[in-house]
XYZ file of C-alpha atoms in Angstrom:
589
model
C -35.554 -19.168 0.066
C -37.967 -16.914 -1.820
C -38.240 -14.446 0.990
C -34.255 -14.509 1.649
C -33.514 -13.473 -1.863
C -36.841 -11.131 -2.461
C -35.134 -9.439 1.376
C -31.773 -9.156 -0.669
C -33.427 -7.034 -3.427
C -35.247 -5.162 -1.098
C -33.156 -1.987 -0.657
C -32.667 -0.809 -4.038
C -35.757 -2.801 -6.446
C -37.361 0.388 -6.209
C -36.921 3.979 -5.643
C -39.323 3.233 -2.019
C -37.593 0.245 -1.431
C -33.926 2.631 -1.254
C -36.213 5.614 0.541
C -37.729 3.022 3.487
C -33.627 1.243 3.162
C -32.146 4.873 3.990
C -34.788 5.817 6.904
C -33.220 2.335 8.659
C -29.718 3.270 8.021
C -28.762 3.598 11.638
C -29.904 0.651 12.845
C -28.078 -1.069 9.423
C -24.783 0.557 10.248
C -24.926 -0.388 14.252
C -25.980 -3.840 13.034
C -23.295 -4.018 10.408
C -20.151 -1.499 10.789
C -18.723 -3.750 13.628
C -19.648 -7.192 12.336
C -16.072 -9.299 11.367
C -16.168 -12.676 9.825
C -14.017 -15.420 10.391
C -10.498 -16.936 8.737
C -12.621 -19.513 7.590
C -15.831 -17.906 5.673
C -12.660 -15.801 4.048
C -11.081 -18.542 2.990
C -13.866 -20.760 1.864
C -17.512 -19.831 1.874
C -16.834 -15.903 0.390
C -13.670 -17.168 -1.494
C -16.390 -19.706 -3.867
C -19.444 -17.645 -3.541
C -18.398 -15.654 -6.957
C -16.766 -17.735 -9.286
C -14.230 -19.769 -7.622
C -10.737 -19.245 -6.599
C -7.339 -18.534 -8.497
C -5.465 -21.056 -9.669
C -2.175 -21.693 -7.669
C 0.863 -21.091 -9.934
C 3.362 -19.197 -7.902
C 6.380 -19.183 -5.534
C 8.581 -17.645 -3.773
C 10.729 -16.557 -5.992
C 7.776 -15.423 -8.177
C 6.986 -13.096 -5.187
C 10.102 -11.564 -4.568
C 10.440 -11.264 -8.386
C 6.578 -9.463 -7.897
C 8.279 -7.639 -5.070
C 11.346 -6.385 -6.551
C 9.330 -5.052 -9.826
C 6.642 -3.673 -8.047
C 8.797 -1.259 -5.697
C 11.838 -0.398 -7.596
C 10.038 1.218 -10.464
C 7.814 3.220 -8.360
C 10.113 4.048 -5.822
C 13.556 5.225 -7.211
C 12.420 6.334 -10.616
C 9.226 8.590 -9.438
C 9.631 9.857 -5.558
C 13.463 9.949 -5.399
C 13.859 13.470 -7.736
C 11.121 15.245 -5.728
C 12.344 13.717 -2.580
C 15.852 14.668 -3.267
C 15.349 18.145 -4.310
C 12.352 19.413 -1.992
C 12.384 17.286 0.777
C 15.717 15.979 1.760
C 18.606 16.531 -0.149
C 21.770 13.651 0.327
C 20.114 12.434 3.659
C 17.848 11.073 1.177
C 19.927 7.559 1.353
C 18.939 7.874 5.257
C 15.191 9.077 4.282
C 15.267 5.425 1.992
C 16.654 3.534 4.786
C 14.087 4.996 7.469
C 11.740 3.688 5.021
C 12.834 0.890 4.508
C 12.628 -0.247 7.905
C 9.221 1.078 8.839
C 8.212 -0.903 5.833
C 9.772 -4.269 7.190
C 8.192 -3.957 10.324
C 4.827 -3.416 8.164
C 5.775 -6.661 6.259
C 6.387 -8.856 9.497
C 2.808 -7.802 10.001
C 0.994 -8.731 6.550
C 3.021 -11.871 6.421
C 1.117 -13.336 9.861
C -2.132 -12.737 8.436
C -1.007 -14.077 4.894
C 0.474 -17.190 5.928
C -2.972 -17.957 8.132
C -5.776 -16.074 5.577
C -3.762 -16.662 2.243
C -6.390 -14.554 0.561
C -6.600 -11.969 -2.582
C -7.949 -9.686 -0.377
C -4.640 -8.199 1.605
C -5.282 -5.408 4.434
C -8.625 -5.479 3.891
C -9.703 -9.740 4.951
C -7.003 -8.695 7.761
C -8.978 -5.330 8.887
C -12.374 -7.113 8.403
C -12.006 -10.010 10.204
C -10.366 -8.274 12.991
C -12.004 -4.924 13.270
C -15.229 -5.618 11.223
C -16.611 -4.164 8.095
C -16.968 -0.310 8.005
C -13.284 -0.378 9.158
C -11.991 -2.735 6.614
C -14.229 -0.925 4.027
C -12.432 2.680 5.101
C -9.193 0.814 4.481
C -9.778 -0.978 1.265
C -11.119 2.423 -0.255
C -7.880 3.922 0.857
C -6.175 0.739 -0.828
C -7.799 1.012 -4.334
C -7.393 4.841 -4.022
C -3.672 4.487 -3.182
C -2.933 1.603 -5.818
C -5.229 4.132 -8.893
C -3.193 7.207 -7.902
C 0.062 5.788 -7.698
C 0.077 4.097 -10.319
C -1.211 6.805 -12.875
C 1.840 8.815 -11.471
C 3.921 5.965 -12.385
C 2.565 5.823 -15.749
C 3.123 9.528 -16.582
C 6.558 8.857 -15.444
C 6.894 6.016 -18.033
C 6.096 9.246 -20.557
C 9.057 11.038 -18.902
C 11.419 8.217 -19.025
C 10.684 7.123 -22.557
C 11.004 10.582 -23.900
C 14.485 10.697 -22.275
C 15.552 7.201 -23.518
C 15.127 8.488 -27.897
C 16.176 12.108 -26.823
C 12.243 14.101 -26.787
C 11.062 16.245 -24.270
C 8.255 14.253 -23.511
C 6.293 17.510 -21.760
C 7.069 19.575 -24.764
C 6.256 16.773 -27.279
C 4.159 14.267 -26.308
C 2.083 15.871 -23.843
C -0.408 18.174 -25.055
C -1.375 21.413 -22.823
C -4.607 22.653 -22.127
C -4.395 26.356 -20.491
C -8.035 26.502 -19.943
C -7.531 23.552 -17.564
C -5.796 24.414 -13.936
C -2.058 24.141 -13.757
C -1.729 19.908 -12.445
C -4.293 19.229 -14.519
C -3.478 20.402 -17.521
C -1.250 18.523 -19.432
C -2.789 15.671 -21.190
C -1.234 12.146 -21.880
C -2.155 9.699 -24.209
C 0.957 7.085 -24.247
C 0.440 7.029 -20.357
C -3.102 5.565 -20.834
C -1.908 3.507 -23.849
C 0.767 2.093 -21.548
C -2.227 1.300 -18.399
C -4.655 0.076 -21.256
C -1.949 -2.689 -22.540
C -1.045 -3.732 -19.328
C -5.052 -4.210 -17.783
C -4.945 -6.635 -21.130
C -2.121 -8.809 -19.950
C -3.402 -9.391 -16.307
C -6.813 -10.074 -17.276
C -5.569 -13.179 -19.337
C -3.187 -14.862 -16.959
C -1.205 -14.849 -13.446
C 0.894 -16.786 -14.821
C 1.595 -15.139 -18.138
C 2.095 -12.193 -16.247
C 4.728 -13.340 -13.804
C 6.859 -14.808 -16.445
C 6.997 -11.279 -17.976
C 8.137 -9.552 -14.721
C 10.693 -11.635 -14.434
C 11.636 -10.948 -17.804
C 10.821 -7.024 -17.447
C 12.517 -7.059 -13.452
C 16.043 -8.865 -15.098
C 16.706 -6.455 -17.723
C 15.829 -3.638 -15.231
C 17.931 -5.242 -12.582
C 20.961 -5.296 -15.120
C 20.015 -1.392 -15.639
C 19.780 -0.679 -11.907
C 23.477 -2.132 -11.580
C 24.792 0.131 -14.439
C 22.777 3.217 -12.431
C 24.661 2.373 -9.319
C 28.408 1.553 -11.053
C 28.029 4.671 -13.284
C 27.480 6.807 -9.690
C 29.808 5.781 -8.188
C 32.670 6.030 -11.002
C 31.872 9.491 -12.578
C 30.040 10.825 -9.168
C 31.933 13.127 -6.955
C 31.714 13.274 -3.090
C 31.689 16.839 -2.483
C 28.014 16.634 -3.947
C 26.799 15.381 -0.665
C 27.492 18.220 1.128
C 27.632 21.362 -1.445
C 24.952 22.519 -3.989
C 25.531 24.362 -6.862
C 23.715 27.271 -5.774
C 26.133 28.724 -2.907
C 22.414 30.433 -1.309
C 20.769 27.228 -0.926
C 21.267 24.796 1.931
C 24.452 22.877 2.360
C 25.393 19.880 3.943
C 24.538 16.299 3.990
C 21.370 17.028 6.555
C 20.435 20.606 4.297
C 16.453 20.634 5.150
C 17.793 19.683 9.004
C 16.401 16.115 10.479
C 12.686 17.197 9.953
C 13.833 17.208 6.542
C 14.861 13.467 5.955
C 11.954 12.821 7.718
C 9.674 14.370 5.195
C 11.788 12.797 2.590
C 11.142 9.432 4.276
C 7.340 9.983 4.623
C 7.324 10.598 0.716
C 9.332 7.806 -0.828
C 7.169 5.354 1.499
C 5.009 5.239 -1.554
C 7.982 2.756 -2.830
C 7.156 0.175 -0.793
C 3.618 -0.165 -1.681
C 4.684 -3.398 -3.865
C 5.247 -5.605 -0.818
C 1.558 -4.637 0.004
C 0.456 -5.887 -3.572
C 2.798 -9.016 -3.532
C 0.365 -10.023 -0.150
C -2.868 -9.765 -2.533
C -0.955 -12.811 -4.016
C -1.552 -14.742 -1.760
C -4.696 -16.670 -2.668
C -2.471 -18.139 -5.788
C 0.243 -19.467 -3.774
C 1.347 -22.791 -3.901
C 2.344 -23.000 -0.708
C 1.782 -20.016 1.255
C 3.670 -21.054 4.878
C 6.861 -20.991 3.432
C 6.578 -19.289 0.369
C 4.876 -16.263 1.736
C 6.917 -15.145 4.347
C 10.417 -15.399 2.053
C 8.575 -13.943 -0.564
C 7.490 -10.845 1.355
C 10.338 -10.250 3.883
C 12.936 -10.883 0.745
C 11.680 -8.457 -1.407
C 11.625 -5.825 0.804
C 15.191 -6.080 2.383
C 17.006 -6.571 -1.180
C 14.529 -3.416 -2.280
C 15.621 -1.269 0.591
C 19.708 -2.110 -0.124
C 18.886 -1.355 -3.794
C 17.206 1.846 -2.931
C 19.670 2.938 -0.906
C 22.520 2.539 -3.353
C 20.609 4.241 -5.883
C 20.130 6.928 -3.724
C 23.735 7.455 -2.839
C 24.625 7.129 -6.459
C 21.784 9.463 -7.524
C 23.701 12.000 -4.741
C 27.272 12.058 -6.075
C 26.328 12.692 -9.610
C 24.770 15.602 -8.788
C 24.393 18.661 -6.089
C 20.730 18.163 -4.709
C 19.875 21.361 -6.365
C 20.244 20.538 -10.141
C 18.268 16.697 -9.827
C 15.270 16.628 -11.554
C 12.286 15.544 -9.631
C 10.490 14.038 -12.496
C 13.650 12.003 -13.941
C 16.492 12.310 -11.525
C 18.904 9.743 -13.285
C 18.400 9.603 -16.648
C 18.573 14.044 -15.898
C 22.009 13.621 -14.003
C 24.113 12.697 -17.443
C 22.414 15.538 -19.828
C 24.718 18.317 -20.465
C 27.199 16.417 -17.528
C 29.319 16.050 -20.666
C 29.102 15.288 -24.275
C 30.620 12.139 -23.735
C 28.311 10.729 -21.155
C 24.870 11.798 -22.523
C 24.288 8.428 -23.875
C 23.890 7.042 -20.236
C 21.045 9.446 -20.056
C 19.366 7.270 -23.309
C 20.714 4.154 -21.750
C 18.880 5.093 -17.781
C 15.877 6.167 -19.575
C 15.349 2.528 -21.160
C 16.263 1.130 -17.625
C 13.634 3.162 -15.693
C 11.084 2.435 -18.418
C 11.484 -1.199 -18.433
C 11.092 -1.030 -14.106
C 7.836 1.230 -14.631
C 6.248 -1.471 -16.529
C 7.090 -3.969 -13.700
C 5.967 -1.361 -10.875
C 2.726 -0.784 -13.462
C 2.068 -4.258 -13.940
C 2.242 -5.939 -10.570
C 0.388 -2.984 -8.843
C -2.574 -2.966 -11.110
C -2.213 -6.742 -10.275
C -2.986 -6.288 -6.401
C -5.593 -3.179 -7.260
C -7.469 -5.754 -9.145
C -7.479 -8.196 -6.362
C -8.551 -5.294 -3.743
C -11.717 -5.093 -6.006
C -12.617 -8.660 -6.171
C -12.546 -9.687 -2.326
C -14.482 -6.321 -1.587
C -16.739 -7.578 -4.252
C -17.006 -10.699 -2.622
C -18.085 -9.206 0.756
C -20.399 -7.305 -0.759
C -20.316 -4.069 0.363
C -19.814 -3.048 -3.689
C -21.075 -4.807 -6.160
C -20.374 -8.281 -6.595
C -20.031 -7.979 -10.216
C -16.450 -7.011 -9.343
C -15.699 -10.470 -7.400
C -16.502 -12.605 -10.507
C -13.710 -14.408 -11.396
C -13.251 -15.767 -15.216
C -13.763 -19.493 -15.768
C -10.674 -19.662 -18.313
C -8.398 -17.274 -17.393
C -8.827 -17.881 -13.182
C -8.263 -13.609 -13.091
C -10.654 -10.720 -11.638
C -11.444 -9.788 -15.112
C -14.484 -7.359 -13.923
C -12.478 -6.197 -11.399
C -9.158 -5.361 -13.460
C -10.865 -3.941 -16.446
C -12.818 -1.558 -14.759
C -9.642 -0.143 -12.643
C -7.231 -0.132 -15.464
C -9.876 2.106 -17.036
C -10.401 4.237 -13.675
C -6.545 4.548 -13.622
C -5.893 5.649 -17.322
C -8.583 8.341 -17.042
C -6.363 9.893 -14.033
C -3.317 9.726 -15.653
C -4.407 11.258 -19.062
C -4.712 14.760 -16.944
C -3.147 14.505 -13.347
C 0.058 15.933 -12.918
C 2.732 13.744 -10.262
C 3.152 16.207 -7.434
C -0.546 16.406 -7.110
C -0.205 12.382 -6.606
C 2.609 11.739 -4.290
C 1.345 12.684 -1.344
C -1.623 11.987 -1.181
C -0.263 8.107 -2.000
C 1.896 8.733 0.784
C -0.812 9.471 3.527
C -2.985 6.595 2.016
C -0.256 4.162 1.948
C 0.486 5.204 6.097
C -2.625 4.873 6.925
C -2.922 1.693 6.083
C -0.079 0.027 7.731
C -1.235 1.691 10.435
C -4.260 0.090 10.620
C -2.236 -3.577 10.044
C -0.077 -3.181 12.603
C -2.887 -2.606 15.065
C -5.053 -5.465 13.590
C -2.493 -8.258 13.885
C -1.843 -7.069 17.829
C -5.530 -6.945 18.279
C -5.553 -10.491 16.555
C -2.826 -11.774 19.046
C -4.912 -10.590 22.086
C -8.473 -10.892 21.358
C -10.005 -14.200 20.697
C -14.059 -15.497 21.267
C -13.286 -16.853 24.769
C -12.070 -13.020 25.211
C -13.939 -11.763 28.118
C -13.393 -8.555 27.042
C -11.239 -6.669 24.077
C -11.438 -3.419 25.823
C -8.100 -4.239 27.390
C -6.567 -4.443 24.013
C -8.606 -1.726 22.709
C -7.574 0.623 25.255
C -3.710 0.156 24.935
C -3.848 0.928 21.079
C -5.854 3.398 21.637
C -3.575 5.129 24.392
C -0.312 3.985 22.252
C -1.653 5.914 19.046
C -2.668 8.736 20.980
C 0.668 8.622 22.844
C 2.414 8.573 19.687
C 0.372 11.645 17.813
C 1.509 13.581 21.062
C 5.252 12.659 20.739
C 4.522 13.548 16.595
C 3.170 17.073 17.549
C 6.035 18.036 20.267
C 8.866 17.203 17.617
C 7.537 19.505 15.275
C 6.296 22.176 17.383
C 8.160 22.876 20.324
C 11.337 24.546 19.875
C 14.744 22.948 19.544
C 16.549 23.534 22.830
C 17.258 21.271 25.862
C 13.933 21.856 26.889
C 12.319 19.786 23.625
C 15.022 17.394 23.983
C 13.610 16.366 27.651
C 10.274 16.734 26.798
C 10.020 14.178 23.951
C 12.523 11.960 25.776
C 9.408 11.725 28.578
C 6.779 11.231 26.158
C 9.116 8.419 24.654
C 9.293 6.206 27.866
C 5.620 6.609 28.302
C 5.259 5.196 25.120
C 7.754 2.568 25.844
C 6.059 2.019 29.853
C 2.276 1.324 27.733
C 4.042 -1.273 25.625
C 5.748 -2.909 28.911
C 2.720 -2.746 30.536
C 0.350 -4.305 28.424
C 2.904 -7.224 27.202
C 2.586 -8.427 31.068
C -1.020 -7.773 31.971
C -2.588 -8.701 29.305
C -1.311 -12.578 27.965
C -1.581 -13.276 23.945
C -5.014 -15.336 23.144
C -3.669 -17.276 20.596
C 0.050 -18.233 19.082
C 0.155 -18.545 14.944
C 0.528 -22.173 13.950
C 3.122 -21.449 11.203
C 4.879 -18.173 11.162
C 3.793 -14.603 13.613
C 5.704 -11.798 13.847
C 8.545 -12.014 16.471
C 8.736 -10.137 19.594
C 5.070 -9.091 20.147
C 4.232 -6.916 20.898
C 7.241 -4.601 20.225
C 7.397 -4.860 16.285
C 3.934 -3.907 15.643
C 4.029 -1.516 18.457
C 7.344 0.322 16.623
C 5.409 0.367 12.888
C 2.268 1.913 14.432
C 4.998 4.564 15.942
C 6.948 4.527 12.846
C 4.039 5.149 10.636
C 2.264 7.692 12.653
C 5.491 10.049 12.897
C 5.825 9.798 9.204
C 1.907 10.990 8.775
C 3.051 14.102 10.759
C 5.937 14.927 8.233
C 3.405 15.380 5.723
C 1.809 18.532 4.874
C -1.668 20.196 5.411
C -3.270 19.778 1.365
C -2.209 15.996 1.531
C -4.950 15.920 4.885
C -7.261 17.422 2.962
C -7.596 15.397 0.265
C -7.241 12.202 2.175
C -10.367 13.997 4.297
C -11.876 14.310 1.482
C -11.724 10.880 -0.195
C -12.146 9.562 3.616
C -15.323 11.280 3.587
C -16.588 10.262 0.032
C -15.730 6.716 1.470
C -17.604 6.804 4.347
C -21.076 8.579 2.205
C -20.256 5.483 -0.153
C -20.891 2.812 2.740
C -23.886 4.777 4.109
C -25.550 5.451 0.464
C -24.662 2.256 -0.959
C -22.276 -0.596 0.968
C -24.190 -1.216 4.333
C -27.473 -1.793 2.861
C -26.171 -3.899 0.121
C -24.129 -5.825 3.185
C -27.778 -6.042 5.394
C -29.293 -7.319 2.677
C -26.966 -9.622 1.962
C -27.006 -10.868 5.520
C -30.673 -11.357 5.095
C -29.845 -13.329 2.226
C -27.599 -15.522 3.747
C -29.161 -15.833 7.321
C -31.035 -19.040 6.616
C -27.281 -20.458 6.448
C -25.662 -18.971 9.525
C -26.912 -21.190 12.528
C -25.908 -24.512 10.413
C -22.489 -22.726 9.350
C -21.396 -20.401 12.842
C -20.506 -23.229 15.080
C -18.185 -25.041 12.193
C -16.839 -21.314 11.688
C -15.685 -20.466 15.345
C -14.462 -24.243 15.470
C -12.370 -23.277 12.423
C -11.216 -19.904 13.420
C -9.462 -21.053 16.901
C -7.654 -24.195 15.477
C -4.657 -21.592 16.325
C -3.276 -22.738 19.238
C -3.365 -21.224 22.438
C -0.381 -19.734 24.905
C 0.056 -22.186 27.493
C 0.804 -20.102 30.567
């Protein structure tokens, strides 16, 4: 036992111990970038290795509650103005619903591996016990990066949307301007990290606590949502979907053309990053096989209806033109007439009670990220430790609701959105591909290259159908082109669903009609990554690559060594594990 844990310090007790730890990286990585673990070490041996599990308080309506608070704020109240005015226009009710329903698909997805693996650890257990650890690691970086991002955005618009509720110009008053700084960077904001800093408080003392104040926060903001939508549709005017105020700009319903909505639908799929944190919920689930799958499914269908209505109402107050990306409601009644600007106060009260929802259960899942990684150990595992009196990531939330206030004091939103946006793709992406790959592949598997080699060809199949709609010309010629490329796509998924036969069937709830659903969210959410633009690439290369020098500098040595640790254990505890892991019942052909 002395040796095991003297092996586990080895790599970084000394400067030479890290020196001789980098010279053996390669053989580290090849021993430990593909290695997965099973549904049972994630559920049990990692789950009590640091500190226990979280205590089981919640439902499903707790979840859709969760759900409900977690998108709305985010979504209508931050992505729909710059959505609306840059990307889409009106078709951003279409842009919304396209969203919407890539997002569902997405949701069938997580709910499979929730209801099996109900785990804090969301995309990432899935990726890791699927695709193994440098893979899940890639993902989970993207997670935390996505959840820190997005929600200082959201915070800053909580500045916005407060300002506009007691009549100050929150940029000109509240936020104080640094020209030496570059312009995005520039303005600083202290009540957006006052806001993050209150909220990391609450979460760190309770689940439970915390859920009874979303629901509190989520029915006053539901009330305001139904004034938004009652208030469109009674003083909005039709005409607006079609004609902007400016008679040079675009007109029409469809004014930036199809690519257009598309775009718009690629951005506002940052709105749907609460179902994502509602699965990191899992692990405190009472009873995850029924509660889980209404919990995650519901939230996202009423969300989606909500959105759209907000959306249309959004559109008939105003000519796409004159919405203001920052705060597109609460701006539609300000100078509308003299009579009306109260609604403005009355929206900005609305939007900032559903910010602190979106604020609150986001930095919830962020925090839960953070622990399971912790737990793996591929970053430090004083992030897994969980608190012996509250049952909550404490480590884990403190330090992120400080990483997150630090980006919002200076980061301005467009420089966010995006780059949430690619993030957020991304990692349904890699979901979708996991829980096929799950389906197919199982240890008396001959082989997973069959499966590996369909998902393969289907991704690449679908970047080529992404490239030829945006850069061959419209015409009849583009029209036949992409219609080929389509039923290739279509022939793969045929193909593989009767050559190669499913290796397992879930035991409670899968998604229906594999493997077509998880085939049309891989499409879905590759088509969207080509509607965004070529800065949002770079910085998701960029953070990609800071990722992957992470693992190498730090994660798969701290992994090995962990392994080493551990390895006196494995023989006794591998045969229980495998035993464990295909309890699933098989297809009986």
């Amino acid at each position: 036992m002395r040796m095991a844990i003297e092996s586990n310090r080895s790599s970084f007790s000394s400067v030479k111990s890290y020196v001789n730890a980098l010279r053996d990286t390669p053989r580290r990585v090849v021993r430990r970038a593909g290695s997965v673990t099973t549904t049972f070490d994630e559920t049990s041996h990692v789950r009590f290795r640091y500190g226990g599990s979280m205590r089981k308080t919640l439902r499903w309506y707790d979840l859709i509650c969760f759900g409900v608070g977690g998108m709305v704020g985010a979504g209508v109240f931050v992505t729909t103005g710059t959505a609306s005015h840059d990307k889409a226009g009106p078709a951003v009710v279409l842009s919304y619903a396209i969203a919407g329903f890539c997002a569902l698909l997405s949701a069938f997805c997580y709910t499979e591996f929730a209801v099996h693996m109900p785990v804090a650890g969301g995309a990432f257990s899935y990726i890791r016990v699927t695709f193994g650890e440098f893979m899940a690691f890639l993902t989970g970086a993207n997670l935390i990066m996505d959840y820190v991002f997005s929600n200082a955005a959201v915070a800053r618009s909580f500045t916005t949307y407060l300002g506009t509720a007691i009549g100050v110009s929150a940029e000109s008053k509240w936020r104080i301007t640094i020209t030496s700084l570059p312009k995005g960077f520039n303005q600083i904001d202290f009540i957006a990290v006052l806001v993050i800093i209150i909220l990391t408080v609450i979460i760190c003392y309770s689940t439970r606590e915390s859920s009874v104040l979303n629901m509190i926060l989520t029915a006053l903001h539901i009330i305001f949502i139904m004034f938004v939508i009652i208030m469109g549709f009674w003083r909005g005017e039709s005409k607006n979907f079609n004609e902007p105020s400016d008679p040079t700009r675009p007109s029409g319903f469809f004014p930036f053309g199809a690519s257009g909505m598309f775009n718009g639908a690629a951005l506002v799929y940052l709105s749907y990053i609460g179902y994502d944190a509602v699965s990191t919920l899992a692990e405190e689930v009472k009873n995850p096989v029924t509660d889980i799958p209404i919990g995650v499914t519901g939230c996202v269908i009423l969300v989606t209806v909500l959105y759209c209505l907000m959306a249309t109402s959004m559109s008939m107050l105003l000519p796409y033109d004159l919405i203001n990306p920052e705060a597109p409601f609460s701006g539609a009644f300000v100078g509308k007439s003299n009579r009306l600007n109260w609604v403005s106060n009355v929206i900005g009260v609305g939007a900032s009670f559903g910010i602190l929802t979106s604020l609150l259960v986001a930095m919830l899942g962020q925090a839960r990220y953070l622990c399971v990684i912790g737990r793996s150990n591929i970053v430090p595992v004083w992030f897994a430790k969980v608190h012996p009196k509250t049952s909550t990531p404490v480590n884990a939330s403190a330090f992120l609701g400080i990483f997150t206030a630090v980006i919002a004091l200076f980061t301005e939103l467009d420089v966010l959105l995006n780059l949430v946006s690619i993030g957020t793709l991304f990692v349904f992406f890699m979901v979708a591909n996991a829980v096929i790959y799950r389906r197919y592949v199982s240890v008396e598997t001959l082989s997973p290259w069959p499966t590996l080699s369909f998902l393969i060809c289907f991704s690449c199949t679908s970047v080529i159908f992404t490239l030829l709609w945006w850069l061959v010309p419209p015409g009849k010629p583009k029209f036949f082109v992409l219609g080929a490329c389509f039923m290739v796509i279509c022939g793969l998924v045929v193909v593989f669903n009767y050559a190669v036969p499913q290796a397992r069937k879930p035991e409670f709830w899968g998604v229906p009609l594999m493997p077509w659903i998880p085939c049309v969210s891989i499409f879905l959410n590759i088509f969207l990554l080509g509607n965004l633009d070529g800065p949002s690439y770079a910085r998701f290369g960029f953070f990609s690559a800071l990722a992957v020098v992470v693992y190498l500098a730090y994660s798969v040595h701290a992994s090995f060594d962990s392994e080493e640790e551990g390895i006196v254990n494995l023989e006794s505890g591998i045969k229980e594990s495998i035993e464990l892991e295909d309890l699933t019942p098989k297809l009986q052909k």
